[in-house]
Tab-separated table of N, CA and C in Angstrom:
chain	number	residue	atom	x	y	z
A	1	GLU	N	-4.384	-9.652	1.027
A	1	GLU	CA	-4.507	-8.252	0.641
A	1	GLU	C	-5.957	-7.826	0.765
A	2	GLU	N	-6.147	-6.553	0.998
A	2	GLU	CA	-7.483	-5.979	0.955
A	2	GLU	C	-7.417	-4.732	0.077
A	3	TYR	N	-8.307	-4.664	-0.898
A	3	TYR	CA	-8.403	-3.497	-1.776
A	3	TYR	C	-9.653	-2.719	-1.392
A	4	LYS	N	-9.495	-1.415	-1.206
A	4	LYS	CA	-10.638	-0.538	-0.950
A	4	LYS	C	-10.582	0.589	-1.978
A	5	VAL	N	-11.689	0.803	-2.679
A	5	VAL	CA	-11.747	1.842	-3.709
A	5	VAL	C	-11.993	3.189	-3.042
A	6	ILE	N	-11.082	4.129	-3.254
A	6	ILE	CA	-11.174	5.475	-2.707
A	6	ILE	C	-11.852	6.414	-3.701
A	7	LYS	N	-11.554	6.219	-4.993
A	7	LYS	CA	-12.108	7.072	-6.048
A	7	LYS	C	-12.240	6.238	-7.313
A	8	GLY	N	-13.344	6.412	-8.026
A	8	GLY	CA	-13.541	5.731	-9.302
A	8	GLY	C	-14.125	4.340	-9.143
A	9	ASN	N	-13.905	3.526	-10.156
A	9	ASN	CA	-14.407	2.156	-10.198
A	9	ASN	C	-13.239	1.224	-10.507
A	10	LEU	N	-13.316	0.010	-9.990
A	10	LEU	CA	-12.251	-0.972	-10.169
A	10	LEU	C	-12.841	-2.261	-10.703
A	11	ARG	N	-12.210	-2.807	-11.706
A	11	ARG	CA	-12.564	-4.127	-12.228
A	11	ARG	C	-11.447	-5.062	-11.760
A	12	LEU	N	-11.805	-6.060	-10.968
A	12	LEU	CA	-10.828	-6.963	-10.380
A	12	LEU	C	-11.061	-8.368	-10.901
A	13	TYR	N	-10.016	-8.946	-11.448
A	13	TYR	CA	-10.070	-10.308	-11.980
A	13	TYR	C	-9.438	-11.244	-10.962
A	14	LEU	N	-10.196	-12.250	-10.542
A	14	LEU	CA	-9.727	-13.222	-9.559
A	14	LEU	C	-9.708	-14.595	-10.204
A	15	LYS	N	-8.582	-15.265	-10.146
A	15	LYS	CA	-8.484	-16.604	-10.714
A	15	LYS	C	-8.633	-17.613	-9.582
A	16	PRO	N	-9.770	-18.300	-9.530
A	16	PRO	CA	-9.969	-19.310	-8.489
A	16	PRO	C	-8.997	-20.471	-8.680
A	17	GLN	N	-8.587	-21.080	-7.599
A	17	GLN	CA	-7.652	-22.193	-7.690
A	17	GLN	C	-8.329	-23.476	-8.158
A	18	THR	N	-9.651	-23.540	-8.068
A	18	THR	CA	-10.359	-24.773	-8.420
A	18	THR	C	-10.984	-24.733	-9.805
A	19	LYS	N	-11.063	-23.554	-10.444
A	19	LYS	CA	-11.675	-23.432	-11.767
A	19	LYS	C	-10.700	-22.762	-12.709
A	20	SER	N	-10.922	-22.947	-14.003
A	20	SER	CA	-10.020	-22.325	-14.972
A	20	SER	C	-10.457	-20.905	-15.356
A	21	ASN	N	-11.744	-20.590	-15.214
A	21	ASN	CA	-12.233	-19.261	-15.586
A	21	ASN	C	-12.104	-18.287	-14.429
A	22	GLU	N	-11.668	-17.056	-14.758
A	22	GLU	CA	-11.564	-16.073	-13.686
A	22	GLU	C	-12.930	-15.467	-13.381
A	23	GLU	N	-13.035	-14.961	-12.173
A	23	GLU	CA	-14.226	-14.243	-11.731
A	23	GLU	C	-13.917	-12.761	-11.859
A	24	ILE	N	-14.877	-11.978	-12.332
A	24	ILE	CA	-14.697	-10.538	-12.443
A	24	ILE	C	-15.583	-9.872	-11.393
A	25	VAL	N	-14.953	-9.052	-10.566
A	25	VAL	CA	-15.659	-8.334	-9.512
A	25	VAL	C	-15.566	-6.844	-9.818
A	26	TYR	N	-16.697	-6.151	-9.751
A	26	TYR	CA	-16.741	-4.706	-9.995
A	26	TYR	C	-16.943	-4.003	-8.660
A	27	LEU	N	-16.036	-3.095	-8.354
A	27	LEU	CA	-16.125	-2.338	-7.107
A	27	LEU	C	-16.229	-0.856	-7.411
A	28	LYS	N	-17.029	-0.153	-6.611
A	28	LYS	CA	-17.125	1.297	-6.743
A	28	LYS	C	-16.674	1.940	-5.443
A	29	ARG	N	-16.635	3.228	-5.424
A	29	ARG	CA	-16.140	4.001	-4.278
A	29	ARG	C	-16.725	3.489	-2.961
A	30	GLY	N	-15.831	3.260	-1.991
A	30	GLY	CA	-16.246	2.825	-0.668
A	30	GLY	C	-16.332	1.313	-0.499
A	31	GLU	N	-16.310	0.560	-1.596
A	31	GLU	CA	-16.398	-0.889	-1.496
A	31	GLU	C	-15.003	-1.496	-1.356
A	32	LYS	N	-14.940	-2.674	-0.739
A	32	LYS	CA	-13.653	-3.331	-0.563
A	32	LYS	C	-13.803	-4.834	-0.733
A	33	ILE	N	-12.650	-5.485	-0.948
A	33	ILE	CA	-12.626	-6.930	-1.141
A	33	ILE	C	-11.338	-7.477	-0.551
A	34	LYS	N	-11.413	-8.677	-0.022
A	34	LYS	CA	-10.243	-9.361	0.517
A	34	LYS	C	-9.780	-10.396	-0.508
A	35	ILE	N	-8.472	-10.418	-0.753
A	35	ILE	CA	-7.861	-11.371	-1.677
A	35	ILE	C	-7.002	-12.307	-0.840
A	36	PHE	N	-7.211	-13.588	-1.008
A	36	PHE	CA	-6.570	-14.576	-0.154
A	36	PHE	C	-5.180	-14.968	-0.664
A	37	PRO	N	-4.335	-15.504	0.218
A	37	PRO	CA	-2.985	-15.905	-0.187
A	37	PRO	C	-3.007	-16.869	-1.377
A	38	ASN	N	-2.070	-16.685	-2.274
A	38	ASN	CA	-1.896	-17.518	-3.476
A	38	ASN	C	-3.037	-17.402	-4.477
A	39	GLN	N	-3.901	-16.402	-4.337
A	39	GLN	CA	-4.988	-16.189	-5.296
A	39	GLN	C	-4.487	-15.222	-6.366
A	40	THR	N	-4.308	-15.721	-7.581
A	40	THR	CA	-3.853	-14.886	-8.687
A	40	THR	C	-4.930	-13.858	-9.005
A	41	HIS	N	-4.520	-12.604	-9.182
A	41	HIS	CA	-5.480	-11.524	-9.446
A	41	HIS	C	-4.791	-10.393	-10.186
A	42	TRP	N	-5.611	-9.600	-10.869
A	42	TRP	CA	-5.146	-8.362	-11.490
A	42	TRP	C	-6.322	-7.405	-11.554
A	43	ALA	N	-6.007	-6.122	-11.669
A	43	ALA	CA	-7.045	-5.100	-11.581
A	43	ALA	C	-6.914	-4.104	-12.715
A	44	GLU	N	-8.043	-3.511	-13.082
A	44	GLU	CA	-8.084	-2.454	-14.085
A	44	GLU	C	-8.990	-1.343	-13.591
A	45	GLY	N	-8.613	-0.121	-13.912
A	45	GLY	CA	-9.435	1.029	-13.579
A	45	GLY	C	-8.933	2.239	-14.337
A	46	THR	N	-9.801	3.219	-14.535
A	46	THR	CA	-9.418	4.462	-15.181
A	46	THR	C	-9.571	5.570	-14.155
A	47	GLU	N	-8.461	6.230	-13.852
A	47	GLU	CA	-8.447	7.265	-12.813
A	47	GLU	C	-9.011	6.724	-11.504
A	48	THR	N	-8.603	5.510	-11.162
A	48	THR	CA	-9.077	4.842	-9.955
A	48	THR	C	-8.010	4.918	-8.879
A	49	TRP	N	-8.428	5.278	-7.687
A	49	TRP	CA	-7.528	5.289	-6.541
A	49	TRP	C	-7.958	4.160	-5.616
A	50	ILE	N	-6.988	3.391	-5.140
A	50	ILE	CA	-7.304	2.330	-4.190
A	50	ILE	C	-6.387	2.427	-2.980
A	51	GLU	N	-6.860	1.875	-1.892
A	51	GLU	CA	-6.031	1.665	-0.711
A	51	GLU	C	-5.821	0.161	-0.626
A	52	CYS	N	-4.581	-0.265	-0.597
A	52	CYS	CA	-4.265	-1.682	-0.558
A	52	CYS	C	-3.459	-1.967	0.704
A	53	THR	N	-3.955	-2.913	1.491
A	53	THR	CA	-3.217	-3.344	2.675
A	53	THR	C	-2.939	-4.831	2.551
A	54	SER	N	-1.842	-5.269	3.147
A	54	SER	CA	-1.443	-6.665	3.038
A	54	SER	C	-0.849	-7.142	4.354
A	55	SER	N	-1.226	-8.345	4.749
A	55	SER	CA	-0.652	-8.941	5.945
A	55	SER	C	-0.460	-10.427	5.691
A	56	PRO	N	0.744	-10.947	5.689
A	56	PRO	CA	1.994	-10.237	5.929
A	56	PRO	C	2.301	-9.295	4.786
A	57	GLY	N	3.271	-8.458	4.993
A	57	GLY	CA	3.620	-7.450	3.990
A	57	GLY	C	4.024	-8.043	2.648
A	58	TRP	N	3.802	-7.283	1.598
A	58	TRP	CA	4.121	-7.656	0.226
A	58	TRP	C	5.621	-7.559	0.011
A	59	ASN	N	6.173	-8.451	-0.830
A	59	ASN	CA	7.568	-8.316	-1.226
A	59	ASN	C	7.692	-8.589	-2.725
A	60	ILE	N	8.828	-8.315	-3.294
A	60	ILE	CA	9.015	-8.389	-4.744
A	60	ILE	C	8.775	-9.798	-5.294
A	61	ASP	N	8.970	-10.829	-4.504
A	61	ASP	CA	8.736	-12.200	-4.968
A	61	ASP	C	7.254	-12.484	-5.192
A	62	ASP	N	6.368	-11.648	-4.655
A	62	ASP	CA	4.924	-11.822	-4.830
A	62	ASP	C	4.440	-11.292	-6.173
A	63	TYR	N	5.257	-10.584	-6.880
A	63	TYR	CA	4.859	-9.876	-8.104
A	63	TYR	C	5.273	-10.664	-9.348
A	64	ILE	N	4.349	-10.836	-10.275
A	64	ILE	CA	4.642	-11.496	-11.551
A	64	ILE	C	4.317	-10.517	-12.666
A	65	LEU	N	5.308	-10.117	-13.450
A	65	LEU	CA	5.095	-9.194	-14.561
A	65	LEU	C	4.527	-9.955	-15.749
A	66	VAL	N	3.399	-9.479	-16.270
A	66	VAL	CA	2.793	-10.082	-17.461
A	66	VAL	C	2.650	-9.076	-18.553
């Protein structure tokens, strides 16, 4: 997946596969980040718009409700 911030700010939590602590990445308008396969992540933002692309395409089995 690739996240690109269109409006606002995004706080993205990335859980590395080799460490137990997540990494927090802060993105602002115009910035983007690539998220690799099997990398657990979640995002927070207030009035934040993002463009998210995925290859291969996302399906419902990729989603975990917490």
